């Protein structure tokens, strides 16, 4: 039984849905550049048009309301709202003001992320997250936009998934800016988290809404019971969960990271860890899958996917119990664990419209099983306050382009027609029942 104040929401991110990449003074971001680099994104896709949400936001928000969500998680495009001179761009800001005002009129809460990976390209040209100054530019953006949108936001998020920005973007080259060196990912992570800490203070000086960070986690299991594989799983788990959480909640860099990457030292200066450990009003958790690993024969780990398990269109293993177990583990590990929102959970499937319907049974089942996992964690004492499905709409899935469909609403990219999938209708029915019984 879900408490009435438990929030059910849907999530999106600016670059994945907005389009209008060159309109109203928006500057290029690292994702525009990455998409324009041959071979980086499937089919050479980009977010230039995406779901055209910049022009269709009114009908998209009407749909969000019609489906019965309590809340909406969106991100602000940094290059849309801050100009080259560091000042606000009023035309970009107005877009978000109108959108947030409409959400308020509709009685839906707004969870607003400042950085969902779209760094202005001109900052990348000066080193991006490898340059300590970017953390200060981020705090400056947070302060300006915080002041401008104060009173319209229910909760602020500084960064979405710094792990992906740092590791996929700088360690593996699978995301923008496309660098591939472990030392870069460790440096970028430090500057991202420093930016997070500085932005927490900036937001708190501008607005009264709660401030948090969103971190992606995945369950990790060892491929076998051998000591080497168990050690590999320990390091993989530290890399995916503790690398970020130990820093923001405990103010320390985990030893396991030094074991994993002995040559990569974060560029910590005096006082940085105190800044990074700024108290969080809440922690956002994004969860999708389990990773099974084995030893790489040296000091690291490699993926060793299990055969015969349920997988999604991404090839990710559906493993709801992992979400429950991780939440319970965090409660034990971090005495100061703040209230949690599941800020993303969902799956991609190869969905098609047939006679006006999209039969995505696997998604409905997936969501139900993850709701149950969250419920079990709450029964074991974890303070979870809300759950956001990823995503409201099918959208630009980063390096996978438009092939992977994560929406509960189908998007036909030729016509921009939206069709709620069966999973959206199931959620709508669930929200209606909940409202009647609360
Ligand atoms: C997360 C991202 C989100 C989306 C989902 C599938 O890592 O935050 O933008 O791409 O994965």
Short mmCIF file of C-alpha atoms and ligand atoms in Angstrom, two decimals:
data_model
loop_
_atom_site.label_atom_id
_atom_site.label_comp_id
_atom_site.label_asym_id
_atom_site.label_seq_id
_atom_site.Cartn_x
_atom_site.Cartn_y
_atom_site.Cartn_z
CA UNK A 1 0.00 0.00 0.00
CA UNK A 2 1.60 3.26 -1.13
CA UNK A 3 1.30 6.29 1.10
CA UNK A 4 -0.52 9.12 -0.63
CA UNK A 5 2.50 11.40 -0.26
CA UNK A 6 4.78 8.91 -2.05
CA UNK A 7 5.46 10.60 -5.41
CA UNK A 8 5.09 8.77 -8.68
CA UNK A 9 6.66 10.70 -11.51
CA UNK A 10 8.08 10.46 -15.01
CA UNK A 11 11.55 11.64 -16.05
CA UNK A 12 13.17 13.13 -19.15
CA UNK A 13 16.32 15.13 -19.94
CA UNK A 14 16.78 18.22 -22.07
CA UNK A 15 19.06 16.96 -24.84
CA UNK A 16 17.09 13.75 -25.21
CA UNK A 17 13.73 15.40 -25.93
CA UNK A 18 13.91 19.15 -26.61
CA UNK A 19 15.38 19.45 -30.09
CA UNK A 20 15.48 23.14 -31.20
CA UNK A 21 19.23 22.88 -30.84
CA UNK A 22 19.92 26.23 -32.51
CA UNK A 23 16.93 28.25 -31.32
CA UNK A 24 16.57 31.25 -29.04
CA UNK A 25 20.26 31.61 -28.45
CA UNK A 26 21.04 28.04 -27.35
CA UNK A 27 24.77 27.40 -27.66
CA UNK A 28 26.30 24.11 -28.83
CA UNK A 29 26.95 21.46 -26.19
CA UNK A 30 29.44 18.60 -26.07
CA UNK A 31 26.65 16.27 -27.21
CA UNK A 32 26.09 18.27 -30.41
CA UNK A 33 29.79 17.90 -31.11
CA UNK A 34 29.89 14.22 -30.19
CA UNK A 35 26.89 13.44 -32.41
CA UNK A 36 28.51 15.28 -35.33
CA UNK A 37 31.61 13.06 -35.04
CA UNK A 38 31.26 10.14 -37.48
CA UNK A 39 31.00 6.73 -35.85
CA UNK A 40 30.06 7.95 -32.39
CA UNK A 41 26.26 7.58 -32.44
CA UNK A 42 24.22 4.76 -34.04
CA UNK A 43 22.90 5.85 -37.47
CA UNK A 44 24.57 9.25 -37.04
CA UNK A 45 21.54 10.32 -34.97
CA UNK A 46 21.55 13.49 -32.87
CA UNK A 47 19.31 15.45 -30.53
CA UNK A 48 18.89 18.30 -33.04
CA UNK A 49 15.15 17.61 -33.37
CA UNK A 50 14.55 14.73 -30.91
CA UNK A 51 10.92 14.80 -29.70
CA UNK A 52 10.58 18.47 -30.67
CA UNK A 53 9.49 19.01 -27.08
CA UNK A 54 10.70 22.62 -27.19
CA UNK A 55 7.68 23.33 -29.44
CA UNK A 56 5.34 20.62 -28.14
CA UNK A 57 5.84 21.04 -24.41
CA UNK A 58 2.25 22.08 -23.80
CA UNK A 59 0.70 18.93 -25.22
CA UNK A 60 3.45 16.82 -23.60
CA UNK A 61 2.63 18.30 -20.19
CA UNK A 62 -1.09 17.78 -20.84
CA UNK A 63 -0.30 14.11 -21.45
CA UNK A 64 1.76 13.95 -18.26
CA UNK A 65 -1.27 15.24 -16.38
CA UNK A 66 -3.72 12.98 -18.16
CA UNK A 67 -1.65 9.93 -17.24
CA UNK A 68 -1.92 10.95 -13.60
CA UNK A 69 1.71 11.43 -12.55
CA UNK A 70 2.32 13.39 -9.32
CA UNK A 71 5.65 14.77 -10.48
CA UNK A 72 7.91 15.43 -13.44
CA UNK A 73 11.69 15.22 -13.49
CA UNK A 74 13.27 17.34 -16.22
CA UNK A 75 16.64 18.89 -16.85
CA UNK A 76 17.67 22.38 -17.84
CA UNK A 77 20.00 22.73 -20.80
CA UNK A 78 22.93 24.76 -19.47
CA UNK A 79 23.81 26.00 -23.00
CA UNK A 80 20.23 27.25 -23.42
CA UNK A 81 20.15 29.43 -20.36
CA UNK A 82 23.69 30.79 -19.96
CA UNK A 83 25.35 32.79 -22.74
CA UNK A 84 29.00 33.01 -23.71
CA UNK A 85 29.43 35.93 -21.34
CA UNK A 86 28.19 33.85 -18.39
CA UNK A 87 24.97 35.90 -18.14
CA UNK A 88 21.46 34.44 -18.28
CA UNK A 89 19.88 34.11 -21.71
CA UNK A 90 16.31 35.35 -21.06
CA UNK A 91 14.78 33.58 -24.06
CA UNK A 92 16.10 30.22 -22.89
CA UNK A 93 15.10 30.88 -19.30
CA UNK A 94 11.56 31.84 -20.35
CA UNK A 95 11.01 28.41 -21.84
CA UNK A 96 11.61 26.79 -18.45
CA UNK A 97 9.58 29.43 -16.61
CA UNK A 98 6.54 28.72 -18.78
CA UNK A 99 7.00 25.00 -18.38
CA UNK A 100 7.40 25.15 -14.59
CA UNK A 101 4.41 27.49 -14.27
CA UNK A 102 2.27 25.04 -16.21
CA UNK A 103 3.36 22.16 -13.98
CA UNK A 104 2.44 24.20 -10.94
CA UNK A 105 -0.99 25.02 -12.43
CA UNK A 106 -1.49 21.31 -13.10
CA UNK A 107 -0.62 20.51 -9.49
CA UNK A 108 2.49 18.48 -10.40
CA UNK A 109 5.82 18.75 -8.65
CA UNK A 110 8.94 19.69 -10.59
CA UNK A 111 12.26 17.92 -9.93
CA UNK A 112 14.81 19.95 -11.86
CA UNK A 113 18.29 18.72 -12.78
CA UNK A 114 20.94 21.28 -13.67
CA UNK A 115 23.33 18.98 -15.45
CA UNK A 116 22.17 16.03 -17.49
CA UNK A 117 25.41 15.86 -19.51
CA UNK A 118 25.07 18.81 -21.90
CA UNK A 119 28.17 20.83 -21.06
CA UNK A 120 28.47 24.00 -23.16
CA UNK A 121 31.03 23.26 -25.88
CA UNK A 122 32.93 26.51 -25.21
CA UNK A 123 33.72 25.21 -21.70
CA UNK A 124 34.87 21.90 -23.18
CA UNK A 125 37.18 23.92 -25.42
CA UNK A 126 38.84 25.13 -22.23
CA UNK A 127 39.25 21.61 -20.85
CA UNK A 128 35.71 20.81 -19.71
CA UNK A 129 35.56 18.71 -16.55
CA UNK A 130 39.33 18.21 -16.67
CA UNK A 131 39.62 21.90 -15.85
CA UNK A 132 38.92 22.76 -12.22
CA UNK A 133 37.44 26.08 -13.31
CA UNK A 134 34.43 24.25 -14.84
CA UNK A 135 33.29 23.40 -11.29
CA UNK A 136 33.15 27.13 -10.57
CA UNK A 137 31.37 27.87 -13.85
CA UNK A 138 28.80 25.25 -12.84
CA UNK A 139 28.28 26.83 -9.42
CA UNK A 140 27.84 30.20 -11.10
CA UNK A 141 25.19 28.78 -13.43
CA UNK A 142 23.47 27.13 -10.42
CA UNK A 143 23.39 30.40 -8.52
CA UNK A 144 21.95 32.41 -11.42
CA UNK A 145 19.32 29.90 -12.48
CA UNK A 146 18.47 29.10 -8.85
CA UNK A 147 17.69 32.75 -8.19
CA UNK A 148 15.75 33.12 -11.43
CA UNK A 149 13.55 30.04 -10.93
CA UNK A 150 13.23 30.27 -7.14
CA UNK A 151 9.78 29.27 -5.93
CA UNK A 152 8.96 27.28 -9.08
CA UNK A 153 10.95 24.14 -8.29
CA UNK A 154 10.03 21.35 -5.83
CA UNK A 155 13.52 19.83 -5.70
CA UNK A 156 16.85 20.64 -7.32
CA UNK A 157 19.36 18.09 -8.57
CA UNK A 158 22.89 19.30 -9.20
CA UNK A 159 24.25 16.46 -11.37
CA UNK A 160 22.64 13.51 -13.07
CA UNK A 161 24.89 10.46 -12.89
CA UNK A 162 28.38 11.89 -12.50
CA UNK A 163 29.60 8.31 -12.92
CA UNK A 164 28.50 8.34 -16.55
CA UNK A 165 29.91 11.80 -17.26
CA UNK A 166 33.23 10.86 -15.70
CA UNK A 167 33.64 7.23 -16.66
CA UNK A 168 31.72 6.77 -19.91
CA UNK A 169 32.68 10.25 -21.12
CA UNK A 170 36.34 10.39 -20.06
CA UNK A 171 37.39 6.80 -19.22
CA UNK A 172 35.74 4.81 -21.99
CA UNK A 173 34.87 7.34 -24.68
CA UNK A 174 31.34 5.99 -25.07
CA UNK A 175 29.77 9.36 -24.18
CA UNK A 176 30.70 12.96 -24.91
CA UNK A 177 33.35 14.32 -24.85
CA UNK A 178 34.66 10.92 -26.00
CA UNK A 179 37.93 10.68 -24.05
CA UNK A 180 39.26 7.29 -23.01
CA UNK A 181 41.78 7.28 -20.20
CA UNK A 182 41.16 6.17 -16.62
CA UNK A 183 43.21 9.08 -15.32
CA UNK A 184 40.87 11.47 -17.09
CA UNK A 185 37.80 9.84 -15.59
CA UNK A 186 39.22 10.15 -12.06
CA UNK A 187 40.07 13.82 -12.64
CA UNK A 188 36.72 14.58 -14.24
CA UNK A 189 34.91 12.86 -11.38
CA UNK A 190 36.70 15.04 -8.85
CA UNK A 191 35.79 18.25 -10.65
CA UNK A 192 32.20 17.11 -11.20
CA UNK A 193 31.75 16.35 -7.50
CA UNK A 194 33.48 19.58 -6.54
CA UNK A 195 31.04 21.38 -8.85
CA UNK A 196 28.21 19.50 -7.14
CA UNK A 197 29.34 20.66 -3.69
CA UNK A 198 29.76 24.27 -4.81
CA UNK A 199 26.40 24.18 -6.59
CA UNK A 200 24.66 22.89 -3.43
CA UNK A 201 25.76 26.03 -1.61
CA UNK A 202 24.85 28.24 -4.58
CA UNK A 203 21.35 26.77 -4.84
CA UNK A 204 20.79 27.07 -1.11
CA UNK A 205 21.69 30.72 -1.23
CA UNK A 206 19.17 31.25 -4.06
CA UNK A 207 16.13 29.13 -3.22
CA UNK A 208 14.60 27.13 -0.40
CA UNK A 209 13.79 23.93 -2.31
CA UNK A 210 15.64 20.73 -1.28
CA UNK A 211 18.91 19.98 -3.06
CA UNK A 212 20.22 16.55 -4.01
CA UNK A 213 22.40 14.52 -6.35
CA UNK A 214 21.34 11.72 -8.68
CA UNK A 215 23.59 8.66 -8.84
CA UNK A 216 23.26 5.59 -11.06
CA UNK A 217 23.84 2.22 -9.47
CA UNK A 218 23.67 -1.35 -10.64
CA UNK A 219 23.65 -4.63 -8.80
CA UNK A 220 26.91 -6.59 -9.10
CA UNK A 221 27.38 -10.36 -8.78
CA UNK A 222 30.45 -12.55 -9.16
CA UNK A 223 30.36 -15.06 -12.03
CA UNK A 224 31.67 -17.78 -9.71
CA UNK A 225 32.50 -18.38 -6.10
CA UNK A 226 36.26 -18.25 -6.68
CA UNK A 227 38.23 -15.78 -4.58
CA UNK A 228 39.39 -13.98 -7.73
CA UNK A 229 35.86 -13.48 -9.04
CA UNK A 230 34.55 -12.36 -5.67
CA UNK A 231 37.36 -9.83 -5.46
CA UNK A 232 36.46 -8.66 -9.00
CA UNK A 233 32.84 -8.19 -7.91
CA UNK A 234 33.94 -6.23 -4.85
CA UNK A 235 35.90 -3.81 -7.01
CA UNK A 236 33.12 -3.51 -9.61
CA UNK A 237 30.64 -2.72 -6.86
CA UNK A 238 32.95 -0.11 -5.33
CA UNK A 239 33.41 1.44 -8.76
CA UNK A 240 29.71 1.67 -9.53
CA UNK A 241 28.37 2.64 -6.10
CA UNK A 242 31.00 3.75 -3.59
CA UNK A 243 33.16 5.87 -5.91
CA UNK A 244 30.43 8.52 -5.83
CA UNK A 245 28.50 7.79 -2.63
CA UNK A 246 31.51 7.53 -0.28
CA UNK A 247 32.66 10.93 -1.48
CA UNK A 248 29.37 12.78 -1.20
CA UNK A 249 28.17 11.08 1.99
CA UNK A 250 31.41 10.30 3.86
CA UNK A 251 33.79 12.83 2.34
CA UNK A 252 36.34 10.19 1.43
CA UNK A 253 37.72 8.60 -1.67
CA UNK A 254 37.26 4.80 -1.44
CA UNK A 255 40.41 2.70 -1.01
CA UNK A 256 39.00 0.19 -3.49
CA UNK A 257 39.41 2.79 -6.24
CA UNK A 258 43.14 2.97 -5.50
CA UNK A 259 43.30 -0.83 -5.74
CA UNK A 260 41.45 -0.73 -9.05
CA UNK A 261 43.30 2.19 -10.64
CA UNK A 262 46.54 2.67 -8.66
CA UNK A 263 47.94 5.17 -11.14
CA UNK A 264 44.97 7.52 -11.14
CA UNK A 265 45.02 10.01 -8.28
CA UNK A 266 42.20 12.55 -7.92
CA UNK A 267 43.42 16.19 -7.95
CA UNK A 268 42.20 16.96 -4.42
CA UNK A 269 43.06 20.32 -2.86
CA UNK A 270 42.62 21.37 0.76
CA UNK A 271 38.98 21.76 1.66
CA UNK A 272 37.65 19.96 -1.43
CA UNK A 273 36.31 16.92 0.40
CA UNK A 274 34.39 19.13 2.84
CA UNK A 275 32.82 20.92 -0.13
CA UNK A 276 31.96 17.60 -1.80
CA UNK A 277 30.40 16.31 1.43
CA UNK A 278 27.82 19.12 1.54
CA UNK A 279 24.75 17.67 3.30
CA UNK A 280 22.17 16.34 0.85
CA UNK A 281 18.45 16.89 1.36
CA UNK A 282 17.81 13.75 -0.66
CA UNK A 283 19.64 11.24 -2.79
CA UNK A 284 18.35 10.31 -6.25
CA UNK A 285 19.01 6.73 -7.32
CA UNK A 286 18.82 5.51 -10.93
CA UNK A 287 18.66 1.73 -11.27
CA UNK A 288 18.30 -0.48 -14.34
CA UNK A 289 20.16 -3.84 -14.23
CA UNK A 290 22.57 -6.31 -12.74
CA UNK A 291 26.14 -6.67 -13.88
CA UNK A 292 27.86 -10.07 -13.52
CA UNK A 293 31.65 -9.90 -13.50
CA UNK A 294 34.70 -12.12 -13.30
CA UNK A 295 38.37 -11.44 -12.70
CA UNK A 296 40.30 -10.08 -15.68
CA UNK A 297 43.28 -12.15 -14.59
CA UNK A 298 45.03 -9.06 -13.19
CA UNK A 299 43.62 -6.55 -10.69
CA UNK A 300 40.39 -5.71 -12.43
CA UNK A 301 37.11 -7.13 -13.62
CA UNK A 302 35.36 -7.91 -16.89
CA UNK A 303 31.71 -8.51 -17.66
CA UNK A 304 30.60 -12.15 -17.73
CA UNK A 305 26.89 -11.98 -18.60
CA UNK A 306 24.77 -14.93 -17.52
CA UNK A 307 22.94 -16.90 -20.20
CA UNK A 308 19.21 -17.55 -19.99
CA UNK A 309 18.17 -14.53 -17.91
CA UNK A 310 15.54 -11.97 -18.83
CA UNK A 311 17.03 -9.08 -20.80
CA UNK A 312 15.71 -5.83 -22.26
CA UNK A 313 16.30 -4.25 -25.68
CA UNK A 314 19.54 -2.80 -24.27
CA UNK A 315 20.74 -6.31 -23.40
CA UNK A 316 20.51 -5.33 -19.72
CA UNK A 317 19.49 -8.04 -17.26
CA UNK A 318 16.23 -7.32 -15.44
CA UNK A 319 16.98 -7.91 -11.76
CA UNK A 320 14.59 -6.09 -9.42
CA UNK A 321 15.92 -7.70 -6.22
CA UNK A 322 19.19 -5.90 -6.82
CA UNK A 323 17.48 -2.56 -6.27
CA UNK A 324 16.08 -3.70 -2.93
CA UNK A 325 19.42 -5.14 -1.79
CA UNK A 326 21.39 -2.03 -2.73
CA UNK A 327 18.99 0.28 -0.91
CA UNK A 328 19.24 -1.88 2.20
CA UNK A 329 23.05 -1.98 1.92
CA UNK A 330 23.26 1.83 1.65
CA UNK A 331 21.15 2.21 4.75
CA UNK A 332 23.67 0.09 6.63
CA UNK A 333 26.79 1.67 5.14
CA UNK A 334 25.81 5.34 5.43
CA UNK A 335 24.55 6.49 8.84
CA UNK A 336 23.69 9.85 7.25
CA UNK A 337 21.83 8.40 4.24
CA UNK A 338 19.25 11.04 3.32
CA UNK A 339 15.72 10.25 2.08
CA UNK A 340 15.81 8.56 -1.31
CA UNK A 341 13.94 9.10 -4.54
CA UNK A 342 14.25 6.52 -7.29
CA UNK A 343 14.85 9.14 -9.97
CA UNK A 344 15.06 6.69 -12.89
CA UNK A 345 14.00 3.12 -13.52
CA UNK A 346 12.60 1.59 -16.66
CA UNK A 347 13.49 -0.42 -19.74
CA UNK A 348 13.85 -0.24 -23.50
CA UNK A 349 11.86 -2.45 -25.84
CA UNK A 350 11.36 -2.63 -29.59
CA UNK A 351 7.89 -1.09 -29.53
CA UNK A 352 5.54 -0.60 -32.48
CA UNK A 353 2.12 0.98 -32.82
CA UNK A 354 -0.52 -1.51 -33.99
CA UNK A 355 -4.05 -0.25 -34.45
CA UNK A 356 -3.40 2.65 -32.11
CA UNK A 357 -1.96 0.51 -29.31
CA UNK A 358 1.52 -0.44 -28.17
CA UNK A 359 1.64 -3.78 -26.38
CA UNK A 360 4.68 -3.49 -24.13
CA UNK A 361 3.87 -6.21 -21.58
CA UNK A 362 7.52 -6.67 -20.64
CA UNK A 363 7.69 -3.05 -19.46
CA UNK A 364 4.52 -3.29 -17.37
CA UNK A 365 5.91 -6.42 -15.71
CA UNK A 366 9.31 -4.79 -15.22
CA UNK A 367 7.82 -1.73 -13.55
CA UNK A 368 5.57 -3.79 -11.29
CA UNK A 369 8.48 -5.92 -10.10
CA UNK A 370 10.58 -2.84 -9.39
CA UNK A 371 7.73 -1.19 -7.47
CA UNK A 372 7.63 -4.36 -5.35
CA UNK A 373 11.40 -4.19 -4.77
CA UNK A 374 11.11 -0.56 -3.61
CA UNK A 375 8.23 -1.52 -1.34
CA UNK A 376 10.30 -4.33 0.20
CA UNK A 377 13.21 -1.95 0.83
CA UNK A 378 10.82 0.46 2.55
CA UNK A 379 9.53 -2.35 4.73
CA UNK A 380 13.13 -3.00 5.71
CA UNK A 381 13.40 0.58 6.89
CA UNK A 382 14.76 2.49 3.89
CA UNK A 383 13.21 5.95 3.58
CA UNK A 384 12.10 6.12 -0.07
CA UNK A 385 9.88 9.07 -0.93
CA UNK A 386 9.18 8.66 -4.62
CA UNK A 387 9.74 6.83 -7.89
CA UNK A 388 10.19 8.24 -11.42
CA UNK A 389 9.85 6.06 -14.47
CA UNK A 390 12.41 6.55 -17.22
CA UNK A 391 11.01 7.83 -19.43
CA UNK A 392 7.87 9.77 -20.22
CA UNK A 393 8.66 9.64 -23.96
CA UNK A 394 10.75 7.53 -26.29
CA UNK A 395 13.77 9.74 -26.90
CA UNK A 396 17.38 10.17 -28.00
CA UNK A 397 19.17 7.41 -26.10
CA UNK A 398 22.66 8.92 -26.30
CA UNK A 399 25.13 6.77 -28.27
CA UNK A 400 22.30 4.37 -29.16
CA UNK A 401 20.38 7.09 -31.03
CA UNK A 402 16.66 6.54 -31.51
CA UNK A 403 16.73 2.74 -31.78
CA UNK A 404 16.21 2.09 -28.10
CA UNK A 405 12.75 3.01 -26.85
CA UNK A 406 12.48 3.74 -23.12
CA UNK A 407 9.22 5.73 -23.11
CA UNK A 408 5.91 4.78 -21.57
CA UNK A 409 4.67 6.96 -24.45
CA UNK A 410 5.65 5.96 -27.99
CA UNK A 411 7.00 8.66 -30.30
CA UNK A 412 6.77 8.39 -34.08
CA UNK A 413 9.80 10.47 -35.10
CA UNK A 414 8.42 11.06 -38.62
CA UNK A 415 5.15 12.63 -37.48
CA UNK A 416 5.97 13.42 -33.82
CA UNK A 417 2.77 11.57 -32.93
CA UNK A 418 2.62 10.44 -29.29
CA UNK A 419 0.87 7.17 -28.37
CA UNK A 420 0.64 6.08 -24.73
CA UNK A 421 1.84 2.47 -24.54
CA UNK A 422 -0.07 -0.18 -22.59
CA UNK A 423 2.39 0.37 -19.70
CA UNK A 424 1.31 4.04 -19.51
CA UNK A 425 -2.33 2.98 -19.41
CA UNK A 426 -1.52 0.45 -16.67
CA UNK A 427 0.19 3.20 -14.66
CA UNK A 428 -2.76 5.51 -15.21
CA UNK A 429 -5.16 2.84 -13.90
CA UNK A 430 -2.88 2.22 -10.91
CA UNK A 431 -2.74 5.96 -10.06
CA UNK A 432 -6.54 6.22 -10.30
CA UNK A 433 -7.02 3.23 -7.98
CA UNK A 434 -4.52 4.67 -5.54
CA UNK A 435 -6.30 8.03 -5.48
CA UNK A 436 -9.63 6.29 -4.80
CA UNK A 437 -8.33 4.16 -1.94
CA UNK A 438 -6.08 6.77 -0.27
C1 LIG B 1 20.52 6.89 -17.69
C2 LIG B 1 20.42 8.33 -18.13
C3 LIG B 1 19.19 8.64 -18.92
C4 LIG B 1 18.80 7.52 -19.86
C5 LIG B 1 18.79 6.19 -19.14
C6 LIG B 1 18.37 5.02 -19.99
O1 LIG B 1 21.85 6.54 -17.51
O2 LIG B 1 20.44 9.18 -17.03
O3 LIG B 1 19.40 9.86 -19.58
O4 LIG B 1 19.59 7.52 -20.96
O5 LIG B 1 20.03 5.94 -18.58
#
